Short mmCIF file of C-alpha atoms and ligand atoms in Angstrom, two decimals:
data_model
loop_
_atom_site.label_atom_id
_atom_site.label_comp_id
_atom_site.label_asym_id
_atom_site.label_seq_id
_atom_site.Cartn_x
_atom_site.Cartn_y
_atom_site.Cartn_z
CA MET A 1040 -15.61 -334.16 -26.22
CA SER A 1041 -14.26 -330.63 -26.56
CA ARG A 1042 -16.49 -327.76 -25.53
CA PRO A 1043 -18.01 -325.45 -28.12
CA THR A 1044 -15.71 -322.47 -28.52
CA LEU A 1045 -16.20 -319.15 -30.24
CA ALA A 1046 -13.15 -317.29 -31.53
CA VAL A 1047 -13.50 -313.52 -31.43
CA ILE A 1048 -10.96 -311.90 -33.71
CA LEU A 1049 -10.34 -308.20 -33.17
CA ALA A 1050 -9.65 -306.51 -36.47
CA ALA A 1051 -10.88 -302.99 -35.80
CA GLY A 1052 -7.43 -301.48 -35.53
CA GLU A 1053 -6.74 -298.19 -37.27
CA GLY A 1054 -3.33 -299.25 -38.52
CA THR A 1055 -2.28 -295.67 -39.21
CA ARG A 1056 1.40 -296.50 -38.81
CA MET A 1057 1.23 -298.69 -41.90
CA LYS A 1058 0.62 -295.51 -43.96
CA SER A 1059 -1.44 -297.59 -46.37
CA SER A 1060 -4.68 -297.44 -48.32
CA LEU A 1061 -5.06 -301.14 -47.52
CA PRO A 1062 -6.43 -301.99 -44.04
CA LYS A 1063 -3.60 -303.22 -41.83
CA VAL A 1064 -5.03 -306.70 -41.27
CA LEU A 1065 -5.27 -307.30 -45.03
CA HIS A 1066 -1.56 -306.80 -45.59
CA PRO A 1067 -0.20 -310.13 -46.78
CA ILE A 1068 2.36 -312.39 -45.17
CA ALA A 1069 3.54 -315.38 -47.25
CA GLY A 1070 0.91 -314.58 -49.84
CA ARG A 1071 -2.22 -314.18 -47.76
CA PRO A 1072 -3.67 -311.51 -45.45
CA MET A 1073 -2.65 -311.47 -41.79
CA LEU A 1074 -6.31 -311.87 -40.87
CA THR A 1075 -6.48 -315.04 -42.97
CA HIS A 1076 -3.48 -316.50 -41.13
CA VAL A 1077 -5.25 -315.95 -37.82
CA LEU A 1078 -8.50 -317.47 -39.10
CA ALA A 1079 -6.62 -320.46 -40.50
CA SER A 1080 -4.95 -321.08 -37.11
CA VAL A 1081 -8.36 -320.83 -35.45
CA ARG A 1082 -9.77 -323.41 -37.84
CA GLU A 1083 -6.76 -325.70 -37.51
CA ALA A 1084 -7.21 -325.59 -33.74
CA GLY A 1085 -10.67 -327.08 -34.27
CA VAL A 1086 -12.60 -323.90 -33.48
CA THR A 1087 -15.43 -323.74 -35.97
CA GLN A 1088 -17.35 -320.70 -34.78
CA ALA A 1089 -15.84 -317.28 -35.23
CA ALA A 1090 -16.82 -313.64 -34.91
CA VAL A 1091 -14.68 -310.97 -36.50
CA VAL A 1092 -14.89 -307.42 -35.17
CA VAL A 1093 -14.14 -304.82 -37.83
CA GLY A 1094 -13.99 -301.04 -37.93
CA PRO A 1095 -16.83 -298.99 -39.47
CA GLY A 1096 -17.21 -299.36 -43.25
CA ARG A 1097 -14.76 -302.23 -43.51
CA GLU A 1098 -16.67 -304.48 -45.92
CA ASP A 1099 -13.34 -305.44 -47.47
CA VAL A 1100 -12.14 -306.95 -44.18
CA ALA A 1101 -15.50 -308.68 -43.66
CA LYS A 1102 -15.30 -310.22 -47.13
CA VAL A 1103 -11.83 -311.67 -46.54
CA ALA A 1104 -13.00 -313.15 -43.23
CA GLN A 1105 -16.04 -314.77 -44.79
CA THR A 1106 -13.97 -316.18 -47.64
CA GLU A 1107 -11.61 -317.97 -45.24
CA LEU A 1108 -14.28 -319.03 -42.75
CA PRO A 1109 -17.65 -319.11 -44.51
CA GLY A 1110 -20.38 -318.53 -41.97
CA CYS A 1111 -18.27 -316.49 -39.58
CA ALA A 1112 -20.16 -313.58 -38.08
CA VAL A 1113 -18.93 -310.04 -38.63
CA PHE A 1114 -19.56 -307.25 -36.14
CA THR A 1115 -18.70 -303.57 -36.36
CA GLN A 1116 -17.11 -301.71 -33.48
CA VAL A 1117 -18.37 -298.21 -34.18
CA GLU A 1118 -16.16 -296.38 -31.69
CA ARG A 1119 -12.75 -297.63 -30.63
CA LYS A 1120 -12.99 -297.79 -26.87
CA GLY A 1121 -10.60 -300.61 -26.05
CA THR A 1122 -10.17 -304.35 -26.40
CA ALA A 1123 -12.97 -305.34 -24.00
CA HIS A 1124 -15.32 -302.94 -25.76
CA ALA A 1125 -14.31 -304.53 -29.07
CA VAL A 1126 -15.11 -308.03 -27.79
CA LEU A 1127 -18.51 -306.82 -26.60
CA ALA A 1128 -19.24 -305.55 -30.10
CA ALA A 1129 -19.73 -309.29 -30.80
CA ARG A 1130 -22.10 -309.58 -27.84
CA GLN A 1131 -24.87 -311.26 -29.83
CA ALA A 1132 -22.54 -314.18 -30.52
CA LEU A 1133 -21.49 -314.58 -26.86
CA THR A 1134 -23.53 -317.09 -24.89
CA GLU A 1135 -23.00 -318.96 -21.66
CA SER A 1136 -22.78 -322.28 -23.44
CA LYS A 1137 -19.67 -321.29 -25.39
CA ASP A 1138 -16.11 -320.64 -24.31
CA VAL A 1139 -14.50 -317.62 -25.93
CA ILE A 1140 -10.99 -317.14 -27.28
CA VAL A 1141 -10.02 -313.60 -28.17
CA LEU A 1142 -7.32 -313.11 -30.81
CA PHE A 1143 -5.84 -310.07 -32.52
CA ALA A 1144 -5.90 -309.99 -36.32
CA ASP A 1145 -2.54 -308.21 -36.39
CA THR A 1146 -0.80 -311.09 -34.59
CA PRO A 1147 -0.45 -313.50 -37.51
CA LEU A 1148 2.20 -315.88 -36.20
CA MET A 1149 0.00 -317.55 -33.61
CA ARG A 1150 0.11 -321.35 -33.99
CA PRO A 1151 -2.98 -323.56 -33.70
CA GLU A 1152 -1.22 -325.51 -30.90
CA SER A 1153 -1.23 -322.38 -28.72
CA ILE A 1154 -4.95 -321.87 -29.24
CA GLU A 1155 -5.43 -325.51 -28.26
CA MET A 1156 -3.37 -324.87 -25.09
CA LEU A 1157 -5.82 -322.14 -24.11
CA LYS A 1158 -8.79 -324.42 -24.78
CA GLY A 1159 -7.09 -327.02 -22.61
CA ALA A 1160 -6.71 -324.55 -19.72
CA LEU A 1161 -10.45 -323.81 -19.79
CA ALA A 1162 -11.23 -327.51 -19.94
CA ASP A 1163 -9.11 -327.84 -16.78
CA GLY A 1164 -11.36 -325.39 -14.97
CA ALA A 1165 -9.84 -321.98 -15.60
CA SER A 1166 -12.21 -319.05 -16.12
CA ILE A 1167 -9.50 -316.94 -17.69
CA ALA A 1168 -6.37 -318.15 -19.46
CA VAL A 1169 -3.79 -316.00 -21.21
CA LEU A 1170 -0.58 -316.61 -23.13
CA GLY A 1171 2.47 -314.95 -21.65
CA PHE A 1172 6.02 -314.65 -22.90
CA HIS A 1173 9.33 -313.43 -21.57
CA ALA A 1174 9.95 -310.29 -23.56
CA ALA A 1175 13.38 -309.28 -24.75
CA ASP A 1176 12.06 -305.73 -24.34
CA PRO A 1177 8.80 -305.53 -22.34
CA THR A 1178 8.09 -301.88 -23.19
CA GLY A 1179 4.50 -301.37 -24.29
CA TYR A 1180 3.16 -304.74 -23.21
CA GLY A 1181 0.77 -305.55 -20.40
CA ARG A 1182 2.59 -307.24 -17.49
CA LEU A 1183 1.35 -310.53 -16.09
CA ILE A 1184 1.31 -310.38 -12.31
CA VAL A 1185 1.67 -313.94 -11.06
CA GLU A 1186 1.71 -314.69 -7.34
CA ASP A 1187 2.34 -318.25 -6.13
CA GLY A 1188 1.62 -319.55 -9.61
CA VAL A 1189 -1.70 -317.70 -9.81
CA LEU A 1190 -2.39 -314.91 -12.29
CA THR A 1191 -3.77 -312.13 -10.11
CA ALA A 1192 -3.83 -309.24 -12.58
CA ILE A 1193 -2.64 -307.88 -15.90
CA VAL A 1194 -1.34 -304.34 -15.70
CA GLU A 1195 -1.01 -302.24 -18.82
CA GLU A 1196 2.28 -300.40 -19.27
CA LYS A 1197 0.67 -296.99 -18.89
CA ASP A 1198 -0.91 -297.95 -15.58
CA ALA A 1199 2.02 -299.91 -14.14
CA THR A 1200 4.07 -298.95 -11.09
CA SER A 1201 7.83 -299.04 -11.53
CA ALA A 1202 7.94 -302.37 -9.67
CA GLN A 1203 5.33 -303.78 -12.05
CA LYS A 1204 7.21 -302.41 -15.06
CA ALA A 1205 10.22 -304.44 -13.94
CA VAL A 1206 8.22 -307.65 -14.54
CA GLY A 1207 9.45 -309.32 -17.73
CA PHE A 1208 6.53 -311.76 -18.13
CA CYS A 1209 4.26 -310.08 -20.66
CA ASN A 1210 0.78 -310.52 -22.06
CA GLY A 1211 0.76 -311.90 -25.59
CA GLY A 1212 -2.74 -310.53 -26.11
CA LEU A 1213 -4.69 -313.76 -26.53
CA MET A 1214 -7.24 -314.53 -23.88
CA ALA A 1215 -9.60 -317.43 -23.26
CA LEU A 1216 -12.72 -316.90 -21.16
CA SER A 1217 -15.00 -319.68 -20.00
CA GLY A 1218 -18.57 -319.57 -21.29
CA GLU A 1219 -19.87 -319.82 -17.75
CA HIS A 1220 -18.20 -316.63 -16.48
CA GLY A 1221 -16.86 -314.82 -19.55
CA LEU A 1222 -19.75 -312.52 -20.33
CA ALA A 1223 -20.18 -311.42 -16.70
CA LEU A 1224 -16.47 -310.68 -16.46
CA LEU A 1225 -16.48 -308.66 -19.69
CA GLU A 1226 -19.45 -306.64 -18.51
CA ALA A 1227 -17.76 -305.87 -15.19
CA ILE A 1228 -14.82 -304.14 -16.91
CA GLY A 1229 -14.66 -300.37 -16.49
CA ASN A 1230 -12.55 -297.68 -18.13
CA ASP A 1231 -10.96 -296.01 -15.13
CA ASN A 1232 -7.35 -296.15 -16.35
CA ALA A 1233 -4.62 -294.10 -18.00
CA LYS A 1234 -6.09 -294.52 -21.49
CA GLY A 1235 -9.75 -294.31 -20.54
CA GLU A 1236 -10.29 -297.57 -22.42
CA TYR A 1237 -12.16 -300.75 -21.58
CA TYR A 1238 -9.22 -303.13 -21.20
CA LEU A 1239 -9.86 -306.80 -21.90
CA THR A 1240 -6.93 -307.53 -19.63
CA ASP A 1241 -8.87 -306.28 -16.57
CA ALA A 1242 -10.90 -309.50 -16.77
CA ALA A 1243 -7.98 -311.29 -15.09
CA ALA A 1244 -8.03 -309.28 -11.85
CA ILE A 1245 -11.83 -309.30 -11.68
CA ALA A 1246 -11.90 -313.08 -12.06
CA HIS A 1247 -9.18 -313.50 -9.44
CA GLN A 1248 -11.06 -311.26 -6.98
CA ARG A 1249 -14.17 -313.37 -7.53
CA GLY A 1250 -12.23 -316.47 -6.56
CA LEU A 1251 -12.19 -317.90 -10.09
CA LYS A 1252 -9.26 -319.80 -11.51
CA THR A 1253 -6.94 -317.72 -13.70
CA VAL A 1254 -3.92 -319.08 -15.58
CA ALA A 1255 -1.01 -317.66 -17.54
CA LEU A 1256 0.65 -320.12 -19.92
CA SER A 1257 4.03 -319.45 -21.45
CA ILE A 1258 4.83 -319.39 -25.18
CA ALA A 1259 7.59 -318.10 -27.43
CA GLU A 1260 7.70 -314.35 -28.05
CA GLU A 1261 7.83 -315.01 -31.78
CA GLU A 1262 4.22 -316.21 -31.82
CA VAL A 1263 2.75 -313.10 -30.29
CA GLN A 1264 4.81 -310.67 -32.31
CA GLY A 1265 2.36 -308.00 -33.49
CA VAL A 1266 2.38 -305.93 -36.66
CA ASN A 1267 1.85 -302.21 -36.41
CA ASP A 1268 4.17 -300.86 -39.09
CA ARG A 1269 6.00 -301.99 -42.20
CA ALA A 1270 9.15 -302.91 -40.29
CA GLN A 1271 7.15 -305.28 -38.08
CA LEU A 1272 5.38 -306.60 -41.18
CA ALA A 1273 8.78 -307.49 -42.65
CA ALA A 1274 9.85 -309.06 -39.34
CA ALA A 1275 6.69 -311.23 -39.26
CA GLU A 1276 7.26 -312.20 -42.89
CA ALA A 1277 10.80 -313.30 -41.99
CA VAL A 1278 9.52 -315.54 -39.20
CA MET A 1279 6.83 -317.03 -41.46
CA GLN A 1280 9.38 -317.65 -44.23
CA SER A 1281 11.75 -319.45 -41.89
CA ARG A 1282 8.88 -321.67 -40.72
CA LEU A 1283 7.88 -322.49 -44.31
CA ARG A 1284 11.48 -323.22 -45.34
CA ALA A 1285 12.05 -325.43 -42.31
CA ALA A 1286 8.88 -327.39 -43.15
CA ALA A 1287 10.00 -327.86 -46.77
CA LEU A 1288 13.47 -329.04 -45.69
CA ARG A 1289 11.87 -331.50 -43.28
CA GLU A 1290 9.76 -332.90 -46.14
CA GLY A 1291 12.84 -333.70 -48.23
CA VAL A 1292 13.31 -330.60 -50.36
CA THR A 1293 16.88 -329.51 -51.09
CA MET A 1294 17.52 -325.78 -50.89
CA ILE A 1295 21.08 -324.71 -51.41
CA ALA A 1296 20.48 -321.32 -49.80
CA PRO A 1297 17.10 -321.56 -48.08
CA GLU A 1298 17.33 -318.00 -46.78
CA THR A 1299 17.06 -316.76 -50.38
CA VAL A 1300 13.95 -318.80 -51.26
CA PHE A 1301 10.55 -317.19 -50.63
CA LEU A 1302 7.52 -319.43 -50.27
CA SER A 1303 3.78 -318.92 -49.94
CA HIS A 1304 1.55 -320.33 -47.24
CA ASP A 1305 0.24 -322.92 -49.72
CA THR A 1306 3.39 -323.83 -51.70
CA ARG A 1307 3.44 -327.61 -52.13
CA ILE A 1308 6.80 -329.16 -52.91
CA GLY A 1309 7.47 -332.88 -53.34
CA ASN A 1310 10.51 -334.68 -51.99
CA ASP A 1311 13.80 -334.62 -53.87
CA VAL A 1312 12.94 -331.31 -55.46
CA VAL A 1313 16.00 -329.07 -55.71
CA ILE A 1314 15.48 -325.33 -55.40
CA GLU A 1315 18.49 -323.25 -56.29
CA PRO A 1316 19.10 -319.83 -54.72
CA ASN A 1317 16.95 -316.74 -55.21
CA CYS A 1318 13.61 -318.21 -56.20
CA TRP A 1319 10.20 -316.74 -55.43
CA PHE A 1320 6.96 -318.73 -55.06
CA GLY A 1321 3.71 -316.79 -55.10
CA PRO A 1322 0.43 -318.40 -54.07
CA GLY A 1323 -0.85 -321.56 -55.73
CA VAL A 1324 2.35 -323.37 -56.70
CA THR A 1325 2.77 -327.15 -56.72
CA ILE A 1326 6.09 -328.85 -57.54
CA GLU A 1327 6.19 -332.62 -57.96
CA SER A 1328 9.03 -334.85 -56.81
CA GLY A 1329 12.39 -334.65 -58.49
CA ALA A 1330 11.83 -331.35 -60.26
CA VAL A 1331 14.61 -328.75 -60.27
CA ILE A 1332 13.92 -325.04 -59.97
CA HIS A 1333 17.06 -323.27 -61.07
CA ALA A 1334 18.23 -319.96 -59.66
CA PHE A 1335 16.30 -316.69 -60.04
CA SER A 1336 12.98 -318.20 -61.05
CA HIS A 1337 9.61 -316.62 -60.25
CA LEU A 1338 6.56 -318.89 -59.98
CA GLU A 1339 2.94 -318.11 -59.20
CA GLY A 1340 -0.25 -320.15 -59.67
CA ALA A 1341 1.70 -322.83 -61.51
CA SER A 1342 2.26 -326.57 -61.35
CA VAL A 1343 5.51 -328.32 -62.19
CA GLY A 1344 5.55 -332.05 -62.92
CA ALA A 1345 7.97 -334.70 -61.71
CA GLY A 1346 11.48 -334.46 -63.10
CA THR A 1347 10.80 -331.15 -64.83
CA SER A 1348 13.46 -328.47 -64.99
CA VAL A 1349 12.62 -324.77 -64.69
CA GLY A 1350 14.97 -321.83 -65.16
CA PRO A 1351 17.38 -320.28 -64.41
CA PHE A 1352 15.55 -316.97 -64.81
CA ALA A 1353 12.20 -318.51 -65.73
CA ARG A 1354 8.81 -317.02 -65.01
CA LEU A 1355 5.77 -319.25 -64.53
CA ARG A 1356 2.60 -317.19 -64.28
CA PRO A 1357 -0.88 -318.31 -63.21
CA GLY A 1358 -2.22 -321.24 -65.19
CA ALA A 1359 1.18 -322.55 -66.25
CA ARG A 1360 0.94 -326.33 -66.01
CA LEU A 1361 4.09 -328.23 -66.80
CA ALA A 1362 3.84 -332.03 -67.04
CA GLU A 1363 6.64 -334.47 -66.24
CA GLU A 1364 10.12 -334.26 -67.77
CA VAL A 1365 9.46 -330.86 -69.30
CA LYS A 1366 12.21 -328.30 -69.75
CA VAL A 1367 11.53 -324.59 -69.41
CA GLY A 1368 14.85 -322.82 -69.69
CA ASN A 1369 16.31 -319.38 -69.19
CA PHE A 1370 14.29 -316.25 -69.92
CA VAL A 1371 11.15 -318.21 -70.70
CA GLU A 1372 7.73 -316.98 -69.56
CA VAL A 1373 4.73 -319.33 -69.49
CA LYS A 1374 1.18 -318.18 -68.70
CA ALA A 1375 -2.14 -320.07 -68.87
CA ALA A 1376 -0.58 -322.85 -70.87
CA SER A 1377 -0.16 -326.56 -70.50
CA VAL A 1378 3.14 -328.01 -71.54
CA GLU A 1379 2.88 -331.74 -72.03
CA LYS A 1380 5.33 -334.48 -71.15
CA GLY A 1381 8.87 -334.14 -72.42
CA ALA A 1382 8.33 -330.84 -74.26
CA LYS A 1383 11.22 -328.35 -74.33
CA ILE A 1384 11.11 -324.58 -74.34
CA SER A 1385 14.75 -323.99 -73.65
CA HIS A 1386 15.43 -320.31 -74.20
CA LEU A 1387 13.95 -316.82 -74.54
CA SER A 1388 10.28 -317.57 -75.24
CA TYR A 1389 6.80 -316.40 -74.33
CA ILE A 1390 4.14 -319.12 -74.27
CA GLY A 1391 0.72 -317.80 -73.23
CA ASP A 1392 -2.84 -319.17 -73.65
CA ALA A 1393 -1.48 -322.27 -75.28
CA ARG A 1394 -0.94 -325.99 -75.29
CA VAL A 1395 2.45 -327.41 -76.13
CA GLY A 1396 2.12 -331.10 -77.02
CA ALA A 1397 4.31 -333.90 -75.72
CA GLU A 1398 7.93 -333.93 -76.91
CA ALA A 1399 7.50 -330.70 -78.87
CA ASN A 1400 10.61 -328.54 -79.20
CA ILE A 1401 10.12 -324.81 -79.14
CA GLY A 1402 13.13 -322.95 -80.52
CA ALA A 1403 14.78 -319.96 -78.92
CA GLY A 1404 12.88 -316.72 -79.27
CA THR A 1405 9.52 -318.28 -80.13
CA ILE A 1406 6.56 -316.12 -79.17
CA THR A 1407 2.87 -316.96 -79.03
CA CYS A 1408 1.21 -313.72 -80.14
CA ASN A 1409 -1.84 -314.22 -77.96
CA TYR A 1410 -3.19 -310.67 -77.74
CA ASP A 1411 -4.62 -308.57 -80.54
CA GLY A 1412 -4.89 -305.48 -78.40
CA TYR A 1413 -8.46 -306.37 -77.35
CA LEU A 1414 -8.81 -310.12 -76.86
CA LYS A 1415 -6.65 -313.11 -76.01
CA HIS A 1416 -6.47 -316.08 -78.38
CA ARG A 1417 -5.17 -319.63 -78.12
CA THR A 1418 -2.25 -321.37 -79.74
CA ASP A 1419 -2.39 -325.14 -79.98
CA ILE A 1420 0.90 -326.85 -80.70
CA GLY A 1421 0.66 -330.59 -81.35
CA ALA A 1422 2.84 -333.39 -80.07
CA GLY A 1423 6.30 -333.69 -81.58
CA VAL A 1424 6.16 -330.29 -83.29
CA PHE A 1425 9.48 -328.58 -83.98
CA VAL A 1426 9.30 -324.80 -83.98
CA GLY A 1427 12.38 -323.12 -85.47
CA SER A 1428 13.96 -320.24 -83.58
CA ASN A 1429 12.51 -316.76 -83.58
CA SER A 1430 9.09 -317.76 -84.82
CA ALA A 1431 5.93 -315.80 -84.07
CA LEU A 1432 2.78 -317.91 -83.76
CA VAL A 1433 -0.12 -315.52 -84.27
CA ALA A 1434 -3.13 -316.84 -82.36
CA PRO A 1435 -5.65 -318.25 -82.85
CA VAL A 1436 -3.60 -320.88 -84.58
CA THR A 1437 -3.16 -324.66 -84.51
CA ILE A 1438 0.00 -326.52 -85.41
CA GLY A 1439 -0.71 -330.17 -86.20
CA ASP A 1440 1.26 -333.02 -84.63
CA ASN A 1441 4.85 -333.49 -85.80
CA ALA A 1442 4.80 -330.42 -88.04
CA ASN A 1443 7.95 -328.39 -88.56
CA ILE A 1444 8.11 -324.59 -88.56
CA GLY A 1445 11.04 -322.93 -90.31
CA ALA A 1446 13.08 -320.53 -88.19
CA GLY A 1447 12.00 -316.91 -88.30
CA SER A 1448 8.47 -317.70 -89.49
CA VAL A 1449 5.42 -315.62 -88.72
CA ILE A 1450 2.67 -318.24 -88.64
CA THR A 1451 -0.82 -316.81 -89.12
CA ARG A 1452 -2.66 -319.85 -90.46
CA ASP A 1453 -3.10 -323.40 -89.20
CA VAL A 1454 -0.37 -325.88 -90.12
CA PRO A 1455 -1.38 -329.47 -90.93
CA ALA A 1456 0.22 -332.40 -89.14
CA ASP A 1457 3.59 -333.49 -90.53
CA ALA A 1458 3.86 -330.40 -92.79
CA LEU A 1459 6.71 -327.93 -93.05
CA ALA A 1460 5.56 -324.33 -92.76
CA VAL A 1461 7.94 -321.54 -93.70
CA ALA A 1462 6.62 -318.00 -93.57
CA ARG A 1463 9.42 -315.57 -94.24
CA GLY A 1464 11.03 -313.87 -97.24
CA ARG A 1465 12.62 -316.41 -99.59
CA GLN A 1466 16.45 -316.22 -99.55
CA VAL A 1467 18.17 -314.97 -102.71
CA ALA A 1468 21.94 -314.88 -103.34
CA ILE A 1469 23.24 -312.63 -106.17
CA GLY A 1470 26.62 -313.89 -107.33
CA GLY A 1471 29.47 -311.30 -107.15
CA TRP A 1472 27.19 -308.50 -105.96
CA ALA A 1473 29.24 -307.62 -102.88
CA ARG A 1474 32.50 -307.36 -104.83
CA THR A 1475 30.96 -304.97 -107.40
CA TYR A 1476 29.36 -302.92 -104.64
CA ARG A 1477 32.66 -302.44 -102.77
CA ALA A 1478 34.48 -301.35 -105.94
CA ARG A 1479 31.79 -298.80 -106.78
CA LYS A 1480 31.73 -297.34 -103.25
CA LYS A 1481 35.54 -297.04 -103.09
CA GLU A 1482 35.50 -295.13 -106.36
CA GLU A 1483 32.73 -292.77 -105.11
CA LYS A 1484 34.72 -292.03 -101.94
CA ALA A 1485 37.96 -291.33 -103.85
CA ALA A 1486 36.14 -288.95 -106.26
CA LYS A 1487 34.76 -287.01 -103.29
CA GLY A 1488 38.30 -286.62 -101.84
CA ARG A 1489 39.62 -285.24 -105.16
CA GLY A 1490 36.75 -282.74 -105.49
C1 UD1 B 1830 -2.75 -305.32 -25.88
C2 UD1 B 1830 -2.98 -305.80 -24.45
C3 UD1 B 1830 -1.62 -305.93 -23.76
C4 UD1 B 1830 -0.75 -306.90 -24.53
C5 UD1 B 1830 -0.62 -306.46 -25.99
C6 UD1 B 1830 0.03 -307.54 -26.80
C7 UD1 B 1830 -5.12 -304.85 -23.77
C8 UD1 B 1830 -5.79 -303.80 -23.00
N1 UD1 B 1830 -3.79 -304.82 -23.77
O1 UD1 B 1830 -2.19 -304.02 -25.79
O2 UD1 B 1830 -1.80 -306.41 -22.46
O3 UD1 B 1830 0.52 -306.97 -23.94
O4 UD1 B 1830 -1.94 -306.25 -26.57
O5 UD1 B 1830 0.30 -307.09 -28.09
O6 UD1 B 1830 -5.79 -305.70 -24.34
N2 UD1 B 1830 -8.68 -303.26 -30.93
C9 UD1 B 1830 -9.95 -303.10 -31.42
N3 UD1 B 1830 -10.74 -302.15 -30.88
C10 UD1 B 1830 -10.33 -301.35 -29.85
C11 UD1 B 1830 -9.03 -301.50 -29.37
C12 UD1 B 1830 -8.23 -302.48 -29.92
O7 UD1 B 1830 -10.37 -303.81 -32.33
O8 UD1 B 1830 -11.14 -300.52 -29.41
C13 UD1 B 1830 -7.82 -304.29 -31.52
C14 UD1 B 1830 -6.60 -303.70 -32.21
O9 UD1 B 1830 -6.87 -303.48 -33.57
C15 UD1 B 1830 -5.57 -304.78 -32.02
C16 UD1 B 1830 -5.95 -305.40 -30.69
O10 UD1 B 1830 -7.30 -305.09 -30.48
O11 UD1 B 1830 -5.66 -305.76 -33.05
C17 UD1 B 1830 -5.07 -304.93 -29.54
O12 UD1 B 1830 -5.21 -303.53 -29.36
P1 UD1 B 1830 -3.97 -302.59 -29.09
O13 UD1 B 1830 -4.46 -301.21 -28.97
O14 UD1 B 1830 -2.89 -302.87 -30.08
O15 UD1 B 1830 -3.51 -303.09 -27.65
P2 UD1 B 1830 -2.08 -302.99 -27.02
O16 UD1 B 1830 -1.90 -301.64 -26.41
O17 UD1 B 1830 -1.06 -303.47 -27.97
MG1 MG B 1831 -0.94 -303.72 -30.07
#
C-alpha cells in the first residue's frame, strides 16, 4: 500500500516578469492554468491531499486550486522569504504520518510518472529525493552535488564556488521529504546565504549530515522547464502542444501538418479523424471517429459527430453540437445549436441558439437573428426543412418539418410543416421598360451637350 502523501504546491511567486494583471500561475497552457496542470499531475500520480501556498490576497489563485482539487488546503505566505519558508506556510498540513512532495506551480510540464518516481524513492527509504537534469545551460539553477552516488548537498547558483558552478547536474525544483524526518529538516533550515532566503534545497545537506538517505533521480530537462516570462510561457506551450499532438497521432488521428494544429488539454478526438492544417481547438471539444476538420477551422466547447465535415474556415463556438454525417462548410459559425443527423449548412451562415433538424438544408447566407439587442431567442428548424439562400430567421421562430423557405426571405412568424413561406417583395416585370428608359436618358444627355 502506498504511503499517504501531501503535495505542497508553491504558487506565491510574484511573476513580475510576466508584466500581467493575471497572476503568473493562472496563465493558461493548452487551455488551462499552469497551476491546474500541476494539480492534475499530482492527482494523476495518486496524491489526493494537497496544500497550495499562495501570495497575500490571491483568492483568485485559491479558487482555481479548489476547483481542480476540491478539498485542497490553501495557505498564504505573507512575506516571501524563500522556498523553505513557503513550504512552512503550510505547516498545519504537515504531519509526521505523511510524506511531502513539494512542487512549483510555474513548472507545468511535470509528468505524473516523475512524481511517482519521487514517491518510490521515499518508499525505498530515502528521507530526501529530488529530480535532477543535465542542463543545456545550468545558469541560475541549483547544482546537485553527488559524491559516490549520494546527494550530499544542493548549492544555489549565487552561493556556488566556481568548481560547483561547473557541475551540469541541476535541481529541477521538485523535492520529496519523508514524513518521518521532513518537518525536522525544514525547521533546521536557516537563511545564512547570498539571498538571505530560507532555501528548501538546504534540506539535502542537512539530511546528509544527519546520516539520512538522500537521492537525486534524473529526468528530462523539458519536464522541469519553468515559466517566468512570456517567452518561457510560449516555450512551455510548444512542449505541451507537441505532447498533445503526439498523443492524438498515436490514437489514430491523421494530421497533415501537426505542427499547425493547436489542441487543448481535454480535446478528445476519435480514430480516423482527419485534421487539415491550421486548426485551433479550444477547451471542451470532442470529435467522433471519421470526422474531417478542414483547414483553418476554430472550435471551442463543441462536439462533432462521426463522419461529419467541418470547414474550411468554420467556427464552432461553445454549445455547438453536430450529430453524425453533418456538413458545416466554409465561413459558417455555429453557437449553442444542435445540428441533427445529415443536416447541411454549407456556406456563409450564422446558426446560433437553434436546432437544425435531421437532413435539413440551410442555404448560403442564412442567418438566425437570435439577438434583439437585449435578449437571445431560439430558432427551431424541423427535419427536412429547405431554407433558401440569404434568408433571415428572426427568433423566436419555429419552422415545421419539411417546410420550404423561399430565398431572400425574412421569416418573422412560425412556418407550418410542409408549407412554403416566402417573405420578400413580389417580383414584377414591366415589359419594354428598360428600352424606353435608355432612349429617354440618351436624349436627355444629348440635349445637355447642345445647351
Ligand atoms: C529553485 C531552486 C533551485 C532550482 C530551481 C529550479 C530553491 C532555493 N532553489 O530556484 O535549486 O534549480 O528552483 O527551477 O528552492 N516561492 C514561493 N515563496 C518564496 C519563494 C519562492 O512561493 O518565498 C515559489 C516561487 O513562486 C516559485 C518557486 O517557489 O514557484 C521557486 O522559487 P524561485 O525563486 O523561482 O527559485 P529559483 O531561484 O528558481
Ligand atoms: Mg524559478
